[in-house]
XYZ file of C-alpha atoms in Angstrom:
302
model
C 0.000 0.000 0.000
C 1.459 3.524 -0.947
C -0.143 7.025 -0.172
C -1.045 9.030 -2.743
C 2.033 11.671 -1.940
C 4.015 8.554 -2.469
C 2.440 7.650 -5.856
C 3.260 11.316 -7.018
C 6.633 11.124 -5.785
C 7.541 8.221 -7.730
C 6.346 9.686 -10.760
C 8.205 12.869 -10.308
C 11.034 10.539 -10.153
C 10.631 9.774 -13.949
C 8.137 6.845 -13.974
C 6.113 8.449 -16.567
C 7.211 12.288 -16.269
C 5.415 12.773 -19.855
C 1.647 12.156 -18.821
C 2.742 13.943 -14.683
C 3.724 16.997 -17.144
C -0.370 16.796 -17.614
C -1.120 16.783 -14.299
C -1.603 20.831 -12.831
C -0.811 21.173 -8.834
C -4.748 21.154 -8.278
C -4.499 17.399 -9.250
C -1.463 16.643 -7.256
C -3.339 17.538 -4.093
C -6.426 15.404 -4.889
C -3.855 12.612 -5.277
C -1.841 13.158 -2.069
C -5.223 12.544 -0.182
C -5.956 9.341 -1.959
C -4.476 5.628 -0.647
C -3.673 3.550 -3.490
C -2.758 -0.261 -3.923
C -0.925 -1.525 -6.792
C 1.626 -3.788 -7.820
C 5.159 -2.561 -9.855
C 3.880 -4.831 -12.386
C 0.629 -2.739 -13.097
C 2.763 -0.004 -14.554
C 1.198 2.722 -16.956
C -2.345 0.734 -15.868
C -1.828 1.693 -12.384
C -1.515 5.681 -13.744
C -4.552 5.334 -16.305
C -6.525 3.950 -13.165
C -5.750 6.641 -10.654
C -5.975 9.142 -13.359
C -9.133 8.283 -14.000
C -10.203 8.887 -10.468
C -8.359 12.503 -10.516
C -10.736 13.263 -13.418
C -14.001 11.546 -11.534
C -12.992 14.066 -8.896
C -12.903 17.287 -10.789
C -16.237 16.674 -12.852
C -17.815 16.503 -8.939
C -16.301 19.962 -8.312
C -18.243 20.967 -10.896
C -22.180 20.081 -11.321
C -24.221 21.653 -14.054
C -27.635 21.457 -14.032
C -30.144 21.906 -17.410
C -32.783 23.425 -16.813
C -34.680 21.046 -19.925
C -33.597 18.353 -17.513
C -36.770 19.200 -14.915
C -39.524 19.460 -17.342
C -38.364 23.036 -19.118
C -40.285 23.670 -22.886
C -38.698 26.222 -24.146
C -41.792 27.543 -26.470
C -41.912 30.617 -24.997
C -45.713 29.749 -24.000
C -45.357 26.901 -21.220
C -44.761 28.312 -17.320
C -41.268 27.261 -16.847
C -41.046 28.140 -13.079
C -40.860 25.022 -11.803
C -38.398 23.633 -13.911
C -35.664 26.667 -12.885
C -36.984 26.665 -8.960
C -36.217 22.757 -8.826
C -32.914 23.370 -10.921
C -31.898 25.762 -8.549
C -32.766 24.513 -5.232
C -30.414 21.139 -6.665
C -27.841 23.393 -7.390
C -28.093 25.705 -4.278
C -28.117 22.285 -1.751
C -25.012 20.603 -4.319
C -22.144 19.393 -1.856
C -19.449 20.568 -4.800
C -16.916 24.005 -4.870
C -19.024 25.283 -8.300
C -22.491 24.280 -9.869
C -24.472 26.003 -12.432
C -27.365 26.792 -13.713
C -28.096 26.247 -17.739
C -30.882 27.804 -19.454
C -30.387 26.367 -22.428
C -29.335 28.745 -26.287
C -31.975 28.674 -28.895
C -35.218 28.471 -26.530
C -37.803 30.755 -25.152
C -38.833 29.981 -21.550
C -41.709 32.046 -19.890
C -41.291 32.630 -16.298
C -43.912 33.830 -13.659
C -42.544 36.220 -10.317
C -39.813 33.708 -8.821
C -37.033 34.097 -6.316
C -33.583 32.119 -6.116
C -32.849 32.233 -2.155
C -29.524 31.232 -0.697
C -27.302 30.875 1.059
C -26.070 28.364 -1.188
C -23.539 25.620 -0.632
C -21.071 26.199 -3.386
C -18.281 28.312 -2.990
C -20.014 29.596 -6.675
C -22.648 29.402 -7.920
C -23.739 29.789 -12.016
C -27.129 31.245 -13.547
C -26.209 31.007 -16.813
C -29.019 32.808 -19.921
C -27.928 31.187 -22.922
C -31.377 31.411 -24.472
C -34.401 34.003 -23.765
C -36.124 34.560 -20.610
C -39.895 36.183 -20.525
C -42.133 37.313 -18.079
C -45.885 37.225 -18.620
C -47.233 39.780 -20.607
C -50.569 40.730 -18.393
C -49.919 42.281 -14.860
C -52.602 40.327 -13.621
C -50.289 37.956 -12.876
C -48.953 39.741 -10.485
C -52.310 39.539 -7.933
C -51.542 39.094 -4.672
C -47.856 38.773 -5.201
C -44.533 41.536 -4.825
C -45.391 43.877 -8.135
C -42.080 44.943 -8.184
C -40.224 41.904 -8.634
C -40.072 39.445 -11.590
C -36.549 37.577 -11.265
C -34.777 38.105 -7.614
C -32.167 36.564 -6.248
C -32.017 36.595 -2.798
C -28.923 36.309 0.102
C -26.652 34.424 -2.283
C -22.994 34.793 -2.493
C -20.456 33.810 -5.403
C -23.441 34.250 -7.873
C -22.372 34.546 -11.554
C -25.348 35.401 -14.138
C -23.628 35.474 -17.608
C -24.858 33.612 -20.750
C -25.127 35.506 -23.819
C -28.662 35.399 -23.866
C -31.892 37.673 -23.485
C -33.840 38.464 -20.411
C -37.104 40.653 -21.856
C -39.575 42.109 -19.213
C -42.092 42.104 -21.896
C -43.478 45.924 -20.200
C -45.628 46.776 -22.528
C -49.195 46.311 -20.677
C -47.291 47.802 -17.376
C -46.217 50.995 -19.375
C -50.111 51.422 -20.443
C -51.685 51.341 -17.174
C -48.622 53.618 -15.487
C -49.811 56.579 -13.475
C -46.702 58.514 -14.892
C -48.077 58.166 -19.054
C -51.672 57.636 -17.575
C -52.516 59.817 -14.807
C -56.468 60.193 -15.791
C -56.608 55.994 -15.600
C -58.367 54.647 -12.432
C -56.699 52.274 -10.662
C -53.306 53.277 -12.248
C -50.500 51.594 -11.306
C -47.006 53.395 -9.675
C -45.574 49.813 -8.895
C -44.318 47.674 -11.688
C -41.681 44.881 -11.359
C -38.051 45.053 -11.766
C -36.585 42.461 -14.465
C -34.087 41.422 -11.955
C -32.773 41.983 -8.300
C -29.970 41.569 -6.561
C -31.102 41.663 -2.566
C -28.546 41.254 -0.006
C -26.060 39.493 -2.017
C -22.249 39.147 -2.225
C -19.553 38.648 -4.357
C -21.327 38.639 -7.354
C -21.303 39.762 -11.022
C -23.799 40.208 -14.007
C -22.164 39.934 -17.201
C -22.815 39.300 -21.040
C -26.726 39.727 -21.013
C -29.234 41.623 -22.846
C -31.911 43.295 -21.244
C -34.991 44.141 -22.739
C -38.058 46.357 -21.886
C -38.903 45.828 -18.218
C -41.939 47.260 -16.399
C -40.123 49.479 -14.315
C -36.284 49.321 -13.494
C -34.180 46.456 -15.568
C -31.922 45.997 -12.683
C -31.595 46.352 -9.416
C -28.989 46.310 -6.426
C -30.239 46.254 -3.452
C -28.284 45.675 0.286
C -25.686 44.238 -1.627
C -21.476 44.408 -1.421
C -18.510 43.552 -3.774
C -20.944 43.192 -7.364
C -19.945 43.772 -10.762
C -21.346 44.247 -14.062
C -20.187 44.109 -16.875
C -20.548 43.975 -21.200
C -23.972 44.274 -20.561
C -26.802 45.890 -23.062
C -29.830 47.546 -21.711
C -32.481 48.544 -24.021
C -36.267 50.486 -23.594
C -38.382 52.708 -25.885
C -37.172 56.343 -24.494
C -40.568 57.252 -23.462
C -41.483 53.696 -21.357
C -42.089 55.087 -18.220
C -39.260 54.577 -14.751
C -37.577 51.959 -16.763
C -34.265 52.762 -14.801
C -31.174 50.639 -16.420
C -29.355 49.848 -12.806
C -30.496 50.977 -9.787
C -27.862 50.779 -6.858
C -29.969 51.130 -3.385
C -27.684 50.590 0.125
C -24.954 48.862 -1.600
C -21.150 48.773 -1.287
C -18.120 48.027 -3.574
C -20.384 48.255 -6.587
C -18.498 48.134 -10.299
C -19.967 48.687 -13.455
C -18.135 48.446 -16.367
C -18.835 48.462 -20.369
C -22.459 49.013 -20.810
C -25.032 50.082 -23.323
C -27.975 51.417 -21.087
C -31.207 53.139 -22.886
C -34.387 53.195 -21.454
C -36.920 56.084 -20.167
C -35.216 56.866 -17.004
C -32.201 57.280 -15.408
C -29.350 55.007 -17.215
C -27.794 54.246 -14.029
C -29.526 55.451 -10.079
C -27.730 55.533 -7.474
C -29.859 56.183 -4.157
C -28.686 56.583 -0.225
C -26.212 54.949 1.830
C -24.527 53.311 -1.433
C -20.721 53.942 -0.985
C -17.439 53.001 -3.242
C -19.581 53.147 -6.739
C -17.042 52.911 -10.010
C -18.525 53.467 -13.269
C -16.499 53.072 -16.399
C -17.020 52.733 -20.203
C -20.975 53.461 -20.194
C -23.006 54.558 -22.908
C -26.052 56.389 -22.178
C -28.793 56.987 -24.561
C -32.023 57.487 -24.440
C -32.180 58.115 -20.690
C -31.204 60.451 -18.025
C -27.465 59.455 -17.829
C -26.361 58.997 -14.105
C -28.307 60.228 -11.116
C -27.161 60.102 -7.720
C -27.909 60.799 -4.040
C -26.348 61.456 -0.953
C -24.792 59.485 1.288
C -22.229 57.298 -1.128
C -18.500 57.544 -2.774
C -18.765 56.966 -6.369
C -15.901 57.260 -9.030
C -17.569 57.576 -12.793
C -15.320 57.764 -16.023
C -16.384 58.239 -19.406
């Protein structure tokens, strides 16, 4: 019986330095905490074998789950809650360093009010919009639930939502029954939901998405510390009423970078007690460019 320490020792010692050349340090510490058994005979086998195992153990530090996987139709028409709640929640409780999230490229998946709570047990955690995201078109929906939230996620840390794909509020019907473009309407509505929050969350980033007319604000930061977004496009009819790009409320350490904001509102809001803001390489247009508050530090560079 050798340890694993010993197994890597005798390779370094030229028993097949060509395939330990393949082998990064990560690996070499997986195998020092393995026991191994083999006989001299066994040779090269005895590598193949163990290597096999150091490549078992890195696809378990690393679970991806597909959202198609839980009962997801991407038609654009189905309710596809479910599917991402259950996909998350398996992700959230998975006993690896990193899962993720897939929704999937070249689908449409409607998607009622949810919420993604953590804290999760990965050290990171992956939302990852390949395809398109829509929320309902009829605020009706809404009854009895939050009206200003669509997609939140909600006390998670090492979130990552990237993808290359489309998130579209769909804000139409909400812009039509606003008391700011219809103030004669009864029963008006001043409330409409935000695409997506970020509440109490940290270490985070939003990157590579496109977002497309929300009710009210696209996105939102809110109690948050140490986020970042960036490449991101942002895009609503100039006159769509409160349709904010970002809006930064009580946050810290908060970093955008490399942006295409329009929308009928402010391009980027910054409310009170926000501190150590940085905005760089933002494009503004339609909107209000930048408006801020008191109560925060904020660097912005054009």
């Amino acid at each position: 019986m050798m340890t694993g320490g010993d197994f890597v020792r005798v390779f370094k010692e030229g028993f097949v330095n060509l395939a330990m050349d393949q082998l990064s340090d990560w690996h070499l510490r997986l195998l020092r905490g393995c026991r191994i058994s083999f006989s001299p005979a066994m040779g090269n086998y005895a590598f193949l074998l163990v290597f096999g195992l150091v490549a078992t153990s890195a696809t378990a530090c690393h679970k991806v789950y597909d959202i198609l996987d839980y009962g997801a139709e991407g038609n654009g028409i189905t309710d596809n809650s479910y599917a991402l709640s259950e996909a998350w929640k398996e992700a959230c409780n998975a006993k690896v360093d990193r899962a993720s999230v897939i929704v999937p490229k070249g689908k449409t998946f409607l998607v009622k009010p949810i919420v993604f709570s953590g804290p999760c047990r990965p050290k990171t955690i992956s939302f990852q919009i390949s395809g398109k995201l829509v929320a309902p078109t009829s605020p009706v929906t809404w009854k009895g639930l939050d009206a200003s939230r669509w997609i939140s996620f909600s006390h998670v840390e090492g979130l990552q939502v990237n993808g290359h794909g489309t998130v579209d509020g769909q804000g139409t019907m909400w812009w039509n029954q606003s008391c700011k473009r219809q103030p004669e309407l009864v029963n008006c509505t001043t409330l409409a939901p935000t695409a997506m929050k970020f509440l109490s969350c940290k270490d985070s980033s939003l990157s590579d998405l496109n977002f497309i007319n929300s009710p009210q604000a696209h996105i939102s930061i809110l109690g948050s510390s140490n986020i970042r977004v960036s490449n991101m496009k942002i895009e609503a009819p100039g006159d769509s009423p409160n349709t904010d790009g970002i809006h930064i409320h009580r946050s810290h350490q908060v970093t955008i970078d490399n942006a295409q904001i329009g929308s009928g509102d402010d391009c980027v809001s910054i409310q009170d007690y926000t501190s150590n803001i940085k905005i760089t390489n933002v494009y503004c247009g339609p909107g209000h460019g930048v408006r801020y508050y008191e109560y925060h530090i904020f660097e912005l560079k054009h």
